[in-house]
Amino acid sequence: MKTKKIIALIIAIIVIIAGIAVWLIYSNNNSNESNNANTNNLNSNANMNENENNYTENTLANTQENTTADDNTENRETSDNKKIAIIYFSATGTTEKVAGYIKEVTGGDLIEIEPKEKYTDDDLNYNNSNSRSMQEQNDSSVRPEISNTIDTDSYDVIYLGYPIWWGDAPRIILTFLDESNLSGKTVIPFCTSGGSGITTSVNYFKNNYKNVNWLDGRRLGTSQSEVANWVNGLNY
């Protein structure tokens, strides 16, 4: 009888120990699952925040890029919408060559001022005080006739080219200015010469044709790269 009680007690102890072990295992599993769930939630939140930050950064970058692209397009369209003409007088072909270089850079229309009475070598003889060109330059009222019609109405920017004769623009350039309506237009003078500058002629233009937006202009050689660099620097 005593032995049976001992056995029953041992069985009871074993059951209790087993129950405690099962409880400990169950509690440990729940704790691990909870920790894993919290870790997953933290990772998920971190990934979500990272994705949101990336989305925000990408959106801002794309917006800035698109804005810049739009601005560049607007500037390009504004520049492209300006219609350009290169109008020139050339007695020996030097100014004509430079005008051609300007056309290559700007894509503008090339228009020659053609005198009704063309200039001969004798007319351009600087050593002859009775030569036609010298007589014209000595008389500020002379306006040599132009044979072709030059319509400037549709142009916004005009490059105006000529050689320098005795320190000034040929009188036929004044004929063109007198006969043309250049009000509100931008006119960019350029000249060719053996050494004389463009300042005297440009000052005369500014003082006598005040309704025109005159740029200071430049005396140019026949170097294509020099001409291209000058034109590109004007941003017209």
CSV table of N, CA and C in Angstrom, one decimal, residues 67-141:
chain,number,residue,atom,x,y,z
A,67,THR,N,11.5,71.2,-65.2
A,67,THR,CA,11.4,72.6,-65.2
A,67,THR,C,12.6,73.2,-66.0
A,68,THR,N,13.8,72.7,-65.7
A,68,THR,CA,15.0,73.1,-66.5
A,68,THR,C,14.8,72.9,-67.9
A,69,ALA,N,14.3,71.7,-68.3
A,69,ALA,CA,14.2,71.4,-69.7
A,69,ALA,C,13.2,72.4,-70.4
A,70,ASP,N,12.1,72.7,-69.6
A,70,ASP,CA,11.1,73.6,-70.1
A,70,ASP,C,11.7,75.0,-70.3
A,71,ASP,N,12.5,75.4,-69.3
A,71,ASP,CA,13.1,76.7,-69.4
A,71,ASP,C,14.0,76.8,-70.6
A,72,ASN,N,14.8,75.7,-70.8
A,72,ASN,CA,15.7,75.7,-72.0
A,72,ASN,C,15.0,75.7,-73.3
A,73,THR,N,13.8,75.0,-73.3
A,73,THR,CA,13.0,75.0,-74.5
A,73,THR,C,12.5,76.3,-74.8
A,74,GLU,N,12.0,77.0,-73.7
A,74,GLU,CA,11.4,78.3,-73.9
A,74,GLU,C,12.4,79.3,-74.4
A,75,ASN,N,13.7,79.2,-73.8
A,75,ASN,CA,14.7,80.1,-74.3
A,75,ASN,C,15.1,79.8,-75.7
A,76,ARG,N,15.2,78.6,-76.1
A,76,ARG,CA,15.5,78.2,-77.5
A,76,ARG,C,14.4,78.6,-78.4
A,77,GLU,N,13.2,78.5,-78.0
A,77,GLU,CA,12.1,78.9,-78.9
A,77,GLU,C,12.1,80.4,-79.1
A,78,THR,N,12.4,81.1,-78.0
A,78,THR,CA,12.4,82.6,-78.1
A,78,THR,C,13.5,83.0,-79.1
A,79,SER,N,14.7,82.3,-78.9
A,79,SER,CA,15.7,82.7,-79.8
A,79,SER,C,15.4,82.3,-81.3
A,80,ASP,N,14.8,81.1,-81.4
A,80,ASP,CA,14.6,80.6,-82.8
A,80,ASP,C,13.5,81.5,-83.5
A,81,ASN,N,12.6,82.1,-82.7
A,81,ASN,CA,11.5,82.8,-83.3
A,81,ASN,C,11.9,84.2,-83.8
A,82,LYS,N,13.2,84.6,-83.5
A,82,LYS,CA,13.7,85.9,-84.0
A,82,LYS,C,14.2,85.6,-85.4
A,83,LYS,N,13.6,86.4,-86.4
A,83,LYS,CA,14.0,86.2,-87.7
A,83,LYS,C,15.1,87.1,-88.0
A,84,ILE,N,16.2,86.6,-88.6
A,84,ILE,CA,17.4,87.3,-88.8
A,84,ILE,C,17.7,87.5,-90.3
A,85,ALA,N,18.3,88.7,-90.6
A,85,ALA,CA,18.8,89.0,-91.9
A,85,ALA,C,20.2,89.5,-91.8
A,86,ILE,N,21.0,89.1,-92.8
A,86,ILE,CA,22.4,89.6,-92.9
A,86,ILE,C,22.4,90.5,-94.2
A,87,ILE,N,22.3,91.8,-94.0
A,87,ILE,CA,22.2,92.7,-95.1
A,87,ILE,C,23.6,93.4,-95.3
A,88,TYR,N,24.1,93.4,-96.5
A,88,TYR,CA,25.5,93.9,-96.6
A,88,TYR,C,25.7,94.6,-97.9
A,89,PHE,N,26.7,95.4,-98.0
A,89,PHE,CA,27.2,96.0,-99.2
A,89,PHE,C,28.7,95.6,-99.3
A,90,SER,N,29.1,95.1,-100.5
A,90,SER,CA,30.5,94.7,-100.6
A,90,SER,C,30.9,95.0,-102.1
A,91,ALA,N,31.9,95.9,-102.1
A,91,ALA,CA,32.4,96.3,-103.5
A,91,ALA,C,33.5,95.4,-104.0
A,92,THR,N,34.2,94.7,-103.1
A,92,THR,CA,35.4,93.9,-103.6
A,92,THR,C,35.2,92.4,-103.2
A,93,GLY,N,34.1,92.1,-102.4
A,93,GLY,CA,33.9,90.7,-102.0
A,93,GLY,C,34.3,90.3,-100.6
A,94,THR,N,35.1,91.2,-100.0
A,94,THR,CA,35.6,90.9,-98.6
A,94,THR,C,34.4,90.9,-97.6
A,95,THR,N,33.6,91.9,-97.6
A,95,THR,CA,32.5,92.0,-96.7
A,95,THR,C,31.5,90.9,-97.0
A,96,GLU,N,31.3,90.5,-98.3
A,96,GLU,CA,30.4,89.4,-98.7
A,96,GLU,C,30.9,88.1,-98.1
A,97,LYS,N,32.2,87.9,-98.0
A,97,LYS,CA,32.7,86.7,-97.4
A,97,LYS,C,32.3,86.6,-95.9
A,98,VAL,N,32.5,87.7,-95.2
A,98,VAL,CA,32.2,87.7,-93.8
A,98,VAL,C,30.7,87.5,-93.6
A,99,ALA,N,29.9,88.1,-94.4
A,99,ALA,CA,28.5,88.0,-94.3
A,99,ALA,C,28.0,86.5,-94.5
A,100,GLY,N,28.7,85.8,-95.4
A,100,GLY,CA,28.4,84.4,-95.6
A,100,GLY,C,28.7,83.6,-94.3
A,101,TYR,N,29.8,83.9,-93.6
A,101,TYR,CA,30.2,83.2,-92.4
A,101,TYR,C,29.1,83.5,-91.3
A,102,ILE,N,28.6,84.7,-91.3
A,102,ILE,CA,27.5,85.0,-90.3
A,102,ILE,C,26.2,84.2,-90.6
A,103,LYS,N,25.9,84.1,-91.9
A,103,LYS,CA,24.8,83.3,-92.3
A,103,LYS,C,24.9,81.8,-91.8
A,104,GLU,N,26.1,81.3,-91.9
A,104,GLU,CA,26.4,79.9,-91.5
A,104,GLU,C,26.1,79.7,-90.0
A,105,VAL,N,26.4,80.7,-89.2
A,105,VAL,CA,26.2,80.6,-87.8
A,105,VAL,C,24.7,80.8,-87.4
A,106,THR,N,24.1,81.8,-88.0
A,106,THR,CA,22.8,82.3,-87.6
A,106,THR,C,21.7,81.6,-88.4
A,107,GLY,N,21.9,81.2,-89.6
A,107,GLY,CA,20.9,80.6,-90.5
A,107,GLY,C,20.0,81.7,-91.0
A,108,GLY,N,20.4,83.0,-90.9
A,108,GLY,CA,19.6,84.1,-91.4
A,108,GLY,C,19.6,84.2,-92.9
A,109,ASP,N,18.8,85.1,-93.3
A,109,ASP,CA,18.7,85.4,-94.8
A,109,ASP,C,19.8,86.3,-95.2
A,110,LEU,N,20.5,86.0,-96.3
A,110,LEU,CA,21.6,86.8,-96.8
A,110,LEU,C,21.1,87.7,-97.9
A,111,ILE,N,21.2,89.0,-97.7
A,111,ILE,CA,20.7,90.0,-98.7
A,111,ILE,C,21.8,91.0,-99.0
A,112,GLU,N,22.0,91.2,-100.3
A,112,GLU,CA,23.0,92.1,-100.7
A,112,GLU,C,22.4,93.4,-101.1
A,113,ILE,N,23.1,94.5,-100.7
A,113,ILE,CA,22.7,95.9,-101.1
A,113,ILE,C,23.4,96.1,-102.5
A,114,GLU,N,22.7,96.1,-103.5
A,114,GLU,CA,23.3,96.2,-104.9
A,114,GLU,C,23.2,97.6,-105.4
A,115,PRO,N,24.3,98.3,-105.7
A,115,PRO,CA,24.2,99.6,-106.2
A,115,PRO,C,23.7,99.6,-107.7
A,116,LYS,N,22.9,100.6,-108.0
A,116,LYS,CA,22.4,100.7,-109.4
A,116,LYS,C,23.6,100.9,-110.4
A,117,GLU,N,24.5,101.7,-109.9
A,117,GLU,CA,25.8,101.9,-110.7
A,117,GLU,C,26.9,101.2,-110.0
A,118,LYS,N,27.3,100.0,-110.5
A,118,LYS,CA,28.3,99.2,-109.8
A,118,LYS,C,29.7,100.0,-109.7
A,119,TYR,N,30.4,99.7,-108.7
A,119,TYR,CA,31.7,100.3,-108.5
A,119,TYR,C,32.8,99.6,-109.2
A,120,THR,N,33.6,100.3,-110.0
A,120,THR,CA,34.7,99.8,-110.8
A,120,THR,C,36.0,99.9,-109.9
A,121,ASP,N,37.1,99.4,-110.4
A,121,ASP,CA,38.4,99.5,-109.7
A,121,ASP,C,38.8,101.0,-109.7
A,122,ASP,N,38.5,101.7,-110.8
A,122,ASP,CA,38.8,103.1,-110.8
A,122,ASP,C,38.0,103.9,-109.8
A,123,ASP,N,36.7,103.5,-109.7
A,123,ASP,CA,35.9,104.2,-108.7
A,123,ASP,C,36.4,104.0,-107.3
A,124,LEU,N,37.1,102.9,-107.0
A,124,LEU,CA,37.6,102.6,-105.7
A,124,LEU,C,39.1,103.0,-105.5
A,125,ASN,N,39.6,103.8,-106.4
A,125,ASN,CA,41.0,104.2,-106.4
A,125,ASN,C,41.2,105.2,-105.3
A,126,TYR,N,41.8,104.8,-104.2
A,126,TYR,CA,42.0,105.7,-103.1
A,126,TYR,C,43.1,106.8,-103.4
A,127,ASN,N,43.9,106.5,-104.3
A,127,ASN,CA,45.0,107.5,-104.6
A,127,ASN,C,44.5,108.6,-105.6
A,128,ASN,N,43.3,108.5,-106.1
A,128,ASN,CA,42.7,109.5,-107.0
A,128,ASN,C,41.7,110.3,-106.3
A,129,SER,N,42.0,111.6,-106.1
A,129,SER,CA,41.0,112.4,-105.3
A,129,SER,C,39.7,112.7,-106.1
A,130,ASN,N,39.7,112.3,-107.4
A,130,ASN,CA,38.5,112.5,-108.2
A,130,ASN,C,37.8,111.2,-108.4
A,131,SER,N,38.2,110.1,-107.7
A,131,SER,CA,37.5,108.9,-107.9
A,131,SER,C,36.1,109.0,-107.3
A,132,ARG,N,35.2,108.2,-107.8
A,132,ARG,CA,33.8,108.2,-107.4
A,132,ARG,C,33.6,108.0,-105.9
A,133,SER,N,34.3,107.0,-105.4
A,133,SER,CA,34.1,106.7,-103.9
A,133,SER,C,34.6,107.9,-103.1
A,134,MET,N,35.7,108.5,-103.5
A,134,MET,CA,36.2,109.6,-102.7
A,134,MET,C,35.3,110.8,-102.7
A,135,GLN,N,34.8,111.1,-103.9
A,135,GLN,CA,33.8,112.2,-104.1
A,135,GLN,C,32.6,112.0,-103.2
A,136,GLU,N,32.1,110.7,-103.2
A,136,GLU,CA,30.9,110.4,-102.4
A,136,GLU,C,31.1,110.6,-100.9
A,137,GLN,N,32.3,110.1,-100.5
A,137,GLN,CA,32.6,110.2,-99.1
A,137,GLN,C,32.8,111.6,-98.6
A,138,ASN,N,33.2,112.5,-99.5
A,138,ASN,CA,33.4,113.9,-99.1
A,138,ASN,C,32.2,114.7,-99.2
A,139,ASP,N,31.1,114.1,-99.6
A,139,ASP,CA,29.8,114.8,-99.6
A,139,ASP,C,28.7,114.0,-98.8
A,140,SER,N,28.4,114.6,-97.6
A,140,SER,CA,27.5,113.8,-96.7
A,140,SER,C,26.1,113.7,-97.2
A,141,SER,N,25.8,114.5,-98.3
A,141,SER,CA,24.4,114.5,-98.8
A,141,SER,C,24.2,113.4,-99.9
